[in-house]
Coordinates of C-alpha atoms in Angstrom, one line a residue:
Chain A
M3 CA 78.2 120.1 92.8
A4 CA 80.5 117.9 91.1
L5 CA 84.2 118.1 91.6
T6 CA 85.7 120.4 89.2
T7 CA 88.9 119.5 87.1
A8 CA 91.2 121.6 89.2
A9 CA 89.9 120.3 92.5
F10 CA 90.3 116.7 91.4
D11 CA 93.7 117.4 89.9
W12 CA 94.8 119.0 93.1
V13 CA 93.6 116.0 95.2
R14 CA 95.3 113.5 92.6
T15 CA 98.7 115.5 93.1
L16 CA 98.4 115.4 96.8
V17 CA 97.6 111.7 96.8
R18 CA 100.8 111.0 94.5
K19 CA 103.1 113.0 96.5
E20 CA 102.2 111.6 99.6
S21 CA 101.6 107.9 98.9
A22 CA 102.9 107.3 95.3
I23 CA 99.3 106.0 94.5
V24 CA 98.1 107.2 91.1
L25 CA 94.4 108.4 90.7
E26 CA 93.7 108.4 87.0
P27 CA 91.2 110.9 85.3
G28 CA 87.9 108.9 85.5
K29 CA 88.0 108.3 89.2
E30 CA 86.2 111.4 90.2
Y31 CA 83.6 109.3 91.5
L32 CA 86.0 107.6 93.8
V33 CA 87.0 110.7 95.1
E34 CA 83.9 112.0 95.6
S35 CA 82.3 109.0 97.6
R36 CA 85.5 108.5 99.6
L37 CA 85.7 112.1 101.0
V38 CA 81.7 112.2 101.9
P39 CA 82.6 111.4 105.6
L40 CA 85.3 113.9 106.0
A41 CA 83.2 116.7 104.1
R42 CA 80.2 116.0 106.4
A43 CA 82.2 115.9 109.1
A44 CA 83.7 119.3 108.6
G45 CA 80.4 120.6 107.9
A46 CA 80.6 121.5 104.4
T47 CA 77.8 121.3 102.0
D48 CA 79.3 118.9 99.6
V49 CA 82.8 117.3 98.7
S50 CA 83.6 119.9 96.2
A51 CA 83.1 122.7 98.7
Y52 CA 85.2 120.8 101.1
V53 CA 88.1 120.1 98.8
D54 CA 88.1 123.8 97.8
G55 CA 88.3 124.8 101.5
I56 CA 91.4 122.8 102.1
R57 CA 92.9 124.0 98.6
L58 CA 92.7 127.5 99.8
R59 CA 94.1 126.9 103.3
P60 CA 95.8 123.5 103.4
D61 CA 96.6 122.1 106.8
R62 CA 98.6 119.1 107.6
R63 CA 95.7 117.0 109.4
A64 CA 93.1 117.7 106.7
T65 CA 95.5 116.6 103.6
T66 CA 96.5 113.5 105.7
A67 CA 93.1 112.6 106.1
I68 CA 92.4 113.1 102.6
V69 CA 95.3 111.0 101.5
E70 CA 94.3 108.2 103.9
A71 CA 90.8 108.3 102.9
L72 CA 91.7 107.8 99.2
T73 CA 94.7 105.4 99.7
T74 CA 93.2 102.8 102.2
N75 CA 91.3 100.3 100.4
E76 CA 91.1 97.6 102.9
T77 CA 87.4 97.5 102.9
S78 CA 87.3 95.1 100.1
W79 CA 86.9 91.2 100.5
F80 CA 89.6 89.3 98.7
R81 CA 91.6 92.6 98.0
D82 CA 93.2 92.6 94.6
G83 CA 91.9 88.7 94.1
A84 CA 95.2 87.2 92.8
P85 CA 97.0 86.9 96.2
F86 CA 94.1 84.9 97.6
Q87 CA 93.9 82.8 94.6
A88 CA 97.6 82.0 95.1
F89 CA 97.1 81.3 98.7
S90 CA 94.2 78.8 98.1
T91 CA 95.4 76.9 94.9
S92 CA 99.3 77.0 95.7
V93 CA 100.3 78.1 99.3
V94 CA 97.7 75.8 101.2
P95 CA 98.3 72.7 99.2
A96 CA 102.2 73.1 99.5
L97 CA 101.7 73.5 103.3
K98 CA 99.3 70.6 103.4
Q99 CA 102.4 68.1 102.4
A100 CA 104.7 70.2 104.8
R101 CA 102.3 69.9 107.6
A102 CA 100.9 66.6 106.9
A103 CA 101.9 65.5 110.6
T104 CA 100.4 68.4 112.5
R105 CA 97.4 68.9 110.3
S106 CA 97.2 72.5 111.5
L107 CA 97.8 75.8 109.8
R108 CA 98.3 79.4 111.5
I109 CA 97.9 82.5 109.7
W110 CA 98.5 86.2 110.5
S111 CA 96.5 89.1 109.0
A112 CA 99.1 91.8 110.4
A113 CA 97.0 94.9 109.4
S114 CA 93.7 93.3 109.6
S115 CA 91.6 96.6 109.8
T116 CA 87.9 95.7 109.9
G117 CA 88.6 92.1 109.3
Q118 CA 87.8 91.4 105.7
E119 CA 91.2 89.9 104.9
A120 CA 91.1 87.7 107.9
Y121 CA 87.6 86.5 107.3
S122 CA 88.3 86.4 103.9
L123 CA 91.2 83.7 104.4
A124 CA 89.1 81.9 106.7
M125 CA 86.5 81.3 104.0
G126 CA 89.3 80.0 101.8
L127 CA 90.5 77.5 104.5
K128 CA 87.1 76.7 105.7
D129 CA 86.2 75.4 102.2
G130 CA 89.6 73.9 101.7
V131 CA 91.6 72.3 104.6
V132 CA 89.0 72.6 107.3
S133 CA 86.5 70.6 105.6
E134 CA 89.2 67.6 105.5
G135 CA 89.5 67.9 109.3
W136 CA 92.4 70.1 109.6
R137 CA 92.9 73.0 112.1
A138 CA 93.0 76.5 111.0
E139 CA 93.7 79.5 113.1
I140 CA 93.9 83.1 111.9
I141 CA 95.1 85.9 114.1
G142 CA 94.2 89.4 112.9
T143 CA 96.0 92.4 114.4
D144 CA 95.7 95.9 113.9
I145 CA 96.9 99.2 115.7
S146 CA 93.6 100.7 115.9
S147 CA 91.6 99.1 118.6
E148 CA 88.3 100.7 117.1
V149 CA 88.6 98.6 114.0
V150 CA 89.5 95.4 115.9
E151 CA 86.3 96.0 117.7
K152 CA 84.5 96.1 114.4
A153 CA 86.5 93.0 113.0
K154 CA 85.5 91.0 116.2
A155 CA 81.9 91.9 115.7
G156 CA 82.0 90.6 112.2
R157 CA 79.1 92.8 111.1
Y158 CA 79.2 94.7 107.8
S159 CA 76.8 96.9 105.9
Q160 CA 75.6 96.2 102.6
L161 CA 78.0 98.5 100.8
E162 CA 80.8 96.8 102.6
M163 CA 79.5 93.3 101.5
N164 CA 79.3 94.5 97.8
R165 CA 83.0 94.7 97.8
G166 CA 84.8 91.8 96.2
L167 CA 83.0 89.1 98.0
P168 CA 81.8 86.4 95.6
A169 CA 78.0 86.0 96.0
P170 CA 78.1 82.1 96.6
L171 CA 80.6 82.8 99.7
L172 CA 78.3 85.6 100.9
V173 CA 75.1 83.3 101.2
R174 CA 77.3 80.4 102.8
H175 CA 79.1 82.6 105.2
F176 CA 76.8 85.3 106.1
T177 CA 73.4 86.0 107.6
R178 CA 71.4 89.2 107.6
V179 CA 70.8 91.0 110.6
G180 CA 68.6 94.0 110.1
T181 CA 70.3 96.2 107.6
Q182 CA 73.7 94.4 108.1
W183 CA 75.2 91.3 107.4
Q184 CA 76.9 88.9 110.1
V185 CA 79.6 86.5 109.9
N186 CA 78.5 83.1 110.7
D187 CA 79.8 81.7 113.9
D188 CA 81.5 78.6 112.5
L189 CA 83.6 81.1 110.3
K190 CA 83.9 83.6 113.2
R191 CA 85.5 80.9 115.2
M192 CA 88.4 80.3 113.2
V193 CA 89.7 84.1 113.5
R194 CA 91.1 85.8 116.7
F195 CA 91.3 89.7 116.7
Q196 CA 93.5 91.6 119.0
Q197 CA 95.1 95.2 119.0
L198 CA 98.9 95.4 118.2
N199 CA 101.5 97.9 116.9
L200 CA 103.7 96.4 114.5
T201 CA 106.6 98.3 116.3
S202 CA 106.0 96.4 119.3
S203 CA 106.8 92.7 120.4
Y204 CA 105.4 89.8 118.4
A205 CA 106.4 87.4 121.1
A206 CA 103.0 86.5 122.4
L207 CA 101.7 85.6 118.9
G208 CA 103.4 82.5 118.3
Q209 CA 104.7 81.2 115.2
F210 CA 102.8 81.3 111.7
D211 CA 102.7 79.4 108.4
V212 CA 101.7 82.5 106.5
V213 CA 102.0 86.0 107.3
F214 CA 99.9 88.8 105.3
L215 CA 101.5 92.1 105.7
R216 CA 99.8 93.9 102.9
N217 CA 99.7 97.7 102.3
V218 CA 101.0 98.5 105.8
L219 CA 104.7 98.9 105.4
I220 CA 104.0 102.1 103.5
Y221 CA 103.3 103.9 106.6
F222 CA 106.7 103.4 108.0
D223 CA 110.3 104.8 107.4
L224 CA 113.0 102.6 105.9
E225 CA 114.7 101.7 109.5
T226 CA 111.2 100.5 110.9
K227 CA 110.3 98.7 107.7
R228 CA 113.5 96.8 108.0
D229 CA 112.8 96.0 111.9
I230 CA 109.3 95.0 111.3
L231 CA 110.4 92.8 108.4
S232 CA 113.2 91.0 110.3
R233 CA 110.8 90.5 113.3
V234 CA 108.1 89.1 111.1
R235 CA 110.5 86.6 109.4
K236 CA 111.4 85.2 113.1
V237 CA 107.6 84.4 113.7
I238 CA 107.4 82.6 110.2
K239 CA 107.8 78.9 110.6
P240 CA 110.5 77.0 108.4
G241 CA 108.9 76.8 104.8
G242 CA 106.5 79.5 105.5
Y243 CA 105.4 82.5 103.5
M244 CA 104.8 86.2 103.6
F245 CA 102.4 88.1 101.3
L246 CA 103.1 92.0 100.7
G247 CA 100.9 94.1 99.0
G248 CA 100.8 94.2 95.1
A249 CA 103.5 97.1 94.6
E250 CA 105.5 96.2 97.9
T251 CA 108.9 94.3 97.9
T252 CA 111.5 93.6 100.2
L253 CA 114.2 94.4 97.9
G254 CA 116.6 97.3 99.2
V255 CA 114.9 96.7 102.5
D256 CA 115.8 93.1 104.0
D257 CA 117.7 90.8 101.8
N258 CA 116.8 87.9 104.3
W259 CA 113.9 86.8 101.9
D260 CA 113.7 84.6 98.7
R261 CA 111.0 85.8 96.4
E262 CA 108.9 83.3 94.5
L263 CA 106.1 83.9 91.8
I264 CA 103.0 82.2 91.9
G265 CA 101.4 83.5 88.5
R266 CA 101.5 87.2 88.9
V267 CA 101.7 87.1 92.6
S268 CA 105.1 87.3 94.5
V269 CA 105.5 85.7 97.7
H270 CA 108.3 86.0 100.2
R271 CA 110.0 83.0 101.8
P272 CA 112.3 83.4 104.7
K273 CA 115.9 82.3 103.8
N274 CA 117.5 80.0 106.0
G275 CA 114.4 78.4 107.2
G276 CA 112.9 81.6 109.1
Q277 CA 115.5 81.2 112.0
A278 CA 117.3 84.3 113.1
Chain B
M12 CA 84.0 93.3 75.5
R13 CA 80.3 93.6 75.1
A14 CA 77.6 93.9 77.9
L15 CA 73.7 93.9 77.9
V16 CA 72.1 96.0 80.7
V17 CA 68.7 94.7 81.7
D18 CA 66.7 97.2 83.8
D19 CA 63.3 98.7 83.8
S20 CA 64.6 101.9 84.8
R21 CA 66.3 104.1 82.2
A22 CA 68.1 106.0 84.9
M23 CA 69.7 102.7 86.3
R24 CA 70.5 101.3 82.8
K25 CA 72.2 104.8 82.1
I26 CA 74.0 104.3 85.4
I27 CA 75.2 100.8 84.8
A28 CA 75.9 101.2 81.1
G29 CA 77.8 104.5 81.8
A30 CA 80.2 102.6 84.3
L31 CA 80.7 99.6 81.9
R32 CA 81.5 102.0 79.0
K33 CA 84.1 103.7 81.3
L34 CA 85.4 100.2 82.0
G35 CA 86.0 99.6 78.2
Y36 CA 82.8 97.7 77.5
E37 CA 80.4 98.2 74.5
T38 CA 76.8 98.1 75.6
V39 CA 73.3 97.4 74.7
E40 CA 70.2 97.8 76.9
A41 CA 66.6 96.2 77.4
A42 CA 63.8 97.4 79.6
D43 CA 62.6 93.8 80.5
G44 CA 63.6 90.2 80.2
A45 CA 61.6 89.6 77.1
E46 CA 63.1 92.5 75.2
A47 CA 66.6 91.2 76.7
L48 CA 65.9 87.6 75.1
K49 CA 65.3 89.3 71.9
V50 CA 68.4 91.4 71.7
L51 CA 70.2 88.1 72.6
G52 CA 68.7 86.6 69.7
E53 CA 69.7 89.3 67.3
G54 CA 73.3 90.4 67.9
P55 CA 76.3 88.7 68.6
L56 CA 76.3 87.1 72.2
P57 CA 77.5 89.6 74.8
D58 CA 80.2 88.6 77.4
L59 CA 78.1 90.0 80.5
A60 CA 74.4 90.6 81.2
T61 CA 73.5 92.6 84.2
V62 CA 70.0 91.7 85.0
D63 CA 67.5 93.6 87.4
W64 CA 65.0 91.4 89.1
N65 CA 61.7 93.2 89.2
M66 CA 60.5 94.2 85.8
P67 CA 57.4 94.2 83.9
V68 CA 56.6 91.5 81.2
M69 CA 59.4 89.1 82.3
D70 CA 61.3 89.4 85.4
G71 CA 65.2 89.1 86.1
L72 CA 64.8 85.8 87.4
T73 CA 62.7 84.2 84.6
F74 CA 65.2 85.6 82.2
V75 CA 68.3 83.9 84.0
T76 CA 66.4 80.6 84.0
Q77 CA 65.8 80.9 80.3
V78 CA 69.2 82.0 79.3
R79 CA 70.8 79.1 81.5
A80 CA 68.2 76.7 79.6
N81 CA 69.9 77.6 76.4
R82 CA 73.2 76.0 75.4
E83 CA 73.9 78.8 72.9
Y84 CA 74.2 81.2 75.8
R85 CA 76.6 79.1 77.8
A86 CA 79.2 81.8 77.4
L87 CA 77.3 84.5 78.6
T88 CA 77.9 85.7 82.3
L89 CA 74.8 86.8 84.4
M90 CA 74.9 89.3 87.1
M91 CA 72.0 90.2 89.0
V92 CA 72.0 94.0 89.6
T93 CA 69.0 94.5 92.0
T94 CA 67.4 95.8 95.2
E95 CA 66.3 92.4 96.2
A96 CA 68.5 92.0 99.1
E97 CA 67.3 89.0 101.1
H98 CA 69.5 85.9 101.6
G99 CA 66.9 83.9 100.3
Q100 CA 66.6 85.8 97.1
I101 CA 70.3 85.5 96.4
V102 CA 70.2 82.0 96.9
R103 CA 67.3 81.6 94.6
A104 CA 69.2 83.7 91.9
L105 CA 72.2 81.8 92.1
A106 CA 70.3 78.5 91.9
A107 CA 68.5 79.5 88.8
G108 CA 72.0 80.1 87.3
A109 CA 73.1 83.7 87.9
H110 CA 77.1 83.7 88.4
E111 CA 77.2 87.0 90.3
Y112 CA 74.7 89.4 92.4
L113 CA 75.2 92.8 93.3
I114 CA 72.8 94.6 95.6
K115 CA 71.6 98.2 94.9
P116 CA 72.7 100.8 95.9
F117 CA 76.3 99.7 94.6
T118 CA 79.2 101.9 93.9
V119 CA 81.1 102.0 90.6
E120 CA 84.1 100.6 92.6
A121 CA 81.6 97.4 93.8
L122 CA 80.9 96.9 90.1
E123 CA 84.5 97.0 89.1
E124 CA 85.4 94.4 91.7
K125 CA 82.6 92.1 90.9
L126 CA 83.8 92.0 87.1
S127 CA 87.3 91.6 88.5
L128 CA 86.0 88.6 90.3
L129 CA 84.4 87.2 87.0
G130 CA 87.6 87.8 85.0
L131 CA 85.7 90.3 82.9
L132 CA 87.5 93.7 83.2
P133 CA 88.8 94.4 79.9
E134 CA 91.7 96.4 81.5
V135 CA 93.4 94.7 84.4
S136 CA 94.5 97.3 87.1
Q137 CA 97.6 96.5 89.1
A138 CA 97.2 96.2 92.9
Chain C
M29 CA 38.4 94.0 132.6
T30 CA 41.6 93.2 131.0
E31 CA 42.5 95.8 128.3
L32 CA 43.2 94.7 124.8
I33 CA 47.0 94.5 124.4
E34 CA 48.5 96.4 121.4
D35 CA 50.1 94.4 118.6
L36 CA 53.4 93.3 120.5
E37 CA 55.3 92.3 117.4
P38 CA 58.8 93.8 117.1
D39 CA 59.6 96.9 114.9
Y40 CA 61.1 95.4 111.9
V41 CA 61.5 98.8 110.4
E42 CA 62.5 101.6 112.2
D43 CA 63.6 105.4 111.8
E44 CA 67.3 104.6 111.9
A45 CA 67.0 101.7 109.5
L46 CA 65.4 104.0 107.0
A47 CA 68.1 106.7 107.3
Q48 CA 70.8 104.3 107.0
I49 CA 69.3 102.8 103.9
V50 CA 68.9 106.2 102.4
E51 CA 72.1 107.6 103.4
Q52 CA 73.9 104.6 101.7
M53 CA 71.8 105.2 98.4
W54 CA 72.8 108.7 98.6
A55 CA 76.6 107.9 99.1
S56 CA 76.3 105.6 96.1
Y57 CA 74.6 107.7 93.4
F58 CA 74.6 111.2 94.8
A59 CA 78.2 111.7 96.0
H60 CA 78.8 114.3 93.4
V61 CA 76.3 116.5 94.5
E62 CA 75.4 118.4 97.8
F63 CA 74.5 116.3 100.8
L64 CA 71.0 115.1 101.7
L65 CA 70.6 116.7 105.2
P66 CA 68.1 114.8 107.6
S67 CA 65.9 116.8 109.9
F68 CA 65.3 116.0 113.3
E69 CA 61.7 117.2 113.0
P70 CA 59.1 115.9 110.4
H71 CA 58.4 118.5 107.7
D72 CA 55.4 118.2 105.8
I73 CA 55.7 119.6 102.4
D74 CA 53.4 122.1 101.4
G75 CA 52.4 122.6 97.8
E76 CA 52.7 120.3 94.9
I77 CA 54.7 117.2 95.2
L78 CA 55.9 114.2 93.1
C79 CA 55.7 110.9 95.0
A80 CA 57.1 107.5 94.0
S81 CA 56.1 104.6 95.6
V82 CA 56.6 100.6 95.8
T83 CA 54.6 98.2 97.4
I84 CA 55.7 95.2 99.7
S85 CA 53.7 92.2 99.6
G86 CA 53.6 89.1 101.8
A87 CA 52.9 88.5 105.6
R88 CA 53.4 92.2 106.4
P89 CA 52.1 94.1 103.5
G90 CA 53.2 97.5 103.2
I91 CA 54.1 100.5 101.0
V92 CA 57.4 102.6 100.9
T93 CA 57.3 106.3 99.4
V94 CA 59.3 109.0 98.5
S95 CA 57.8 112.4 98.3
V96 CA 59.4 115.5 97.0
E97 CA 58.6 119.1 96.4
K98 CA 57.9 119.6 92.9
G99 CA 60.8 121.8 92.1
V100 CA 63.3 119.4 93.5
A101 CA 62.3 116.5 91.2
S102 CA 63.9 117.4 88.1
P103 CA 67.2 118.3 89.6
L104 CA 67.3 115.2 91.7
A105 CA 66.7 113.3 88.5
A106 CA 69.5 115.0 86.6
A107 CA 71.7 114.5 89.6
L108 CA 71.0 110.6 89.3
L109 CA 71.4 110.7 85.7
Q110 CA 74.6 112.7 86.0
E111 CA 73.4 115.2 83.6
D112 CA 74.1 119.0 83.7
D113 CA 70.7 120.1 82.5
D114 CA 68.2 120.4 85.0
A115 CA 65.2 120.6 82.7
L116 CA 64.6 116.9 82.0
P117 CA 61.7 115.3 80.1
A118 CA 59.0 114.1 82.6
E119 CA 59.4 110.7 81.7
D120 CA 63.0 110.8 82.9
V121 CA 61.9 112.5 86.2
Y122 CA 59.4 109.9 87.0
D123 CA 61.7 107.3 86.1
A124 CA 64.6 108.4 88.2
L125 CA 62.1 109.2 91.3
G126 CA 60.7 105.6 90.7
E127 CA 64.2 104.1 90.9
V128 CA 64.8 106.0 94.1
A129 CA 61.8 104.3 95.6
N130 CA 62.8 101.0 94.2
I131 CA 66.3 101.0 95.9
V132 CA 65.0 102.3 99.0
G133 CA 61.8 99.9 99.1
G134 CA 64.0 96.9 98.4
N135 CA 66.2 97.5 101.1
I136 CA 63.3 98.1 103.6
K137 CA 61.7 94.9 102.3
A138 CA 64.6 92.9 103.3
L139 CA 63.9 93.8 106.7
V140 CA 60.3 92.6 106.9
P141 CA 60.0 88.8 107.3
D142 CA 58.2 86.7 104.5
A143 CA 58.1 89.5 102.1
G144 CA 56.9 88.7 98.6
P145 CA 58.6 90.5 95.6
L146 CA 58.7 94.3 95.6
G147 CA 55.9 96.0 93.2
L148 CA 57.0 98.3 90.1
P149 CA 57.2 101.8 91.3
V150 CA 54.3 103.8 90.9
V151 CA 54.8 107.5 90.5
S152 CA 52.0 110.3 91.1
T153 CA 51.1 113.9 92.4
A154 CA 49.5 112.6 95.4
K155 CA 50.8 110.2 98.2
P156 CA 49.0 106.9 97.8
L157 CA 46.4 106.0 100.1
H158 CA 47.3 103.1 102.7
G159 CA 44.9 100.6 104.5
S160 CA 43.4 102.3 107.5
S161 CA 45.0 99.9 109.7
G162 CA 48.4 100.6 108.2
R163 CA 51.1 102.4 110.2
L164 CA 54.0 104.5 109.7
A165 CA 56.7 102.3 110.7
A166 CA 59.5 104.8 109.8
R167 CA 60.0 108.2 108.1
L168 CA 62.8 110.3 107.2
D169 CA 62.5 114.0 106.3
A170 CA 65.6 115.5 104.8
N171 CA 66.6 118.6 102.8
W172 CA 68.6 118.8 99.6
R173 CA 69.5 122.3 98.2
G174 CA 67.0 124.0 100.3
Q175 CA 64.1 121.7 99.2
W176 CA 62.3 118.9 101.0
L177 CA 62.1 115.0 100.5
T178 CA 60.2 112.7 102.8
F179 CA 60.6 109.1 102.8
E180 CA 57.9 106.8 104.7
V181 CA 57.5 103.3 105.3
W182 CA 53.8 102.2 106.0
L183 CA 53.3 98.5 107.4
A184 CA 50.3 96.7 108.1
G185 CA 50.1 94.8 111.1
A186 CA 49.3 91.0 111.2
G187 CA 46.1 90.4 109.3
D188 CA 45.5 93.6 107.9
T189 CA 44.5 94.3 104.6
T190 CA 47.1 94.9 101.7
P191 CA 47.8 98.9 101.5
Q192 CA 46.3 100.0 98.1
N193 CA 48.8 101.8 95.8
T194 CA 46.1 104.2 94.4
G195 CA 48.1 107.0 93.1
Q196 CA 47.5 107.9 89.3
E197 CA 50.0 106.3 87.2
H198 CA 51.9 108.2 84.8

């Protein structure tokens, strides 16, 4: 049966409380489809029954799992659109000038999950600077080795392929393999994935022109956020950029960044050229 | 904004038109490519047309080709929404002039995101 | 004497692929109702059925069918249409079932090399006949609200005749 209003409201309140994300009325379909795997794993007959069961006896693991399922939207390509536009149309051209001597760019996707962000960046760079003979290297890291393995494989289901990927890029960069789609080798070669906890050292990663640190700081407390931001700043080359998630900011957390607006998109530049 | 939903399945027209209306669209429907051309010829030009591929009378690819051959319809964005899922079919559709391609089954989220790519989301949601 | 070696072509379509396709369809359009529960054993439906099918043309012609127990057809259609009332006009029920076959069939077709366009759905009260040399490439039996649905993919081998979809059209 479909989610009752009461059940939906309970979920909305939970998600808002734990993550500050607001699910408007009308998003019942989103809740239903996102909670399907959890409900199935729990042996419920449908999502409605699953949610009602947890409403009656809330437990921390279940409510956390629900919040995560509804707030992690990382399975989209070019998530939120505008940051990738800003990257391709403003940041990369600016870097092309700044790095004209080396003709090489390094990007870090610092919460790369199943790889869509990193491969999206690769697509932008491939059709941009790489075609002009530049070298571009993208490093994708995530705390979960499971998603890192999936990202390395570069194989996605049809449902995943429908999520925000422009059709012309799909046909250019992917090939069908059975019921799934596989990233082509020439794109895959641009990206390296590895497991990394953001609370650990970044020393082995090298220096980057751009860091994408989107929608992951939310999982850390203030002190840890500060620590992460200060260490991220140290791996950004002079004149480099950091992208945070749409609702995120360094304000009140770390004042060693300058903020610039590219259209509606905020980018952060290390103050003092990125040195300690 | 206005959308034309072209699909021979009433169920699928209902799903797509319903999702579009929730996003703020006014919708009109057609059950095949020929009917869709007729609808285009009659009312104000929609902003978007979602087009199934396999339909009787006139299929979606033919409809797309005809629309793109008509300068009066240049402002109409065409998105195939179809179960044809081969790489080659997507290439054909894009070559015929479709702007986007959504493979069935699709979630409403996926539809929204495609519309966002096209700049055709009546309400812009913040990240 | 050398024995005739059976067709050694790879299995383009397997049970696993069919199950994935059906699951993705269910997750996209039926997330608001009870789950479709796959069965590990085949379950032939007794009694009256409604069957929707689409044909695959090309080098490996075939047919993809979805057969449901008569009593589940209308609720299934209502679920797809997101309507509360289970008592839908027959036309809407056939249309909805046909679209289910269309979605599954199109995704199955993408697994078969050199396939032509998908046929339009045909709905009938009997499973369609398939060419005598067509073989069952994949099957999924699943239960929804206590009633059975069966998905089947029949594919001809190289050089076989096109399976005929001879069910009565509604």
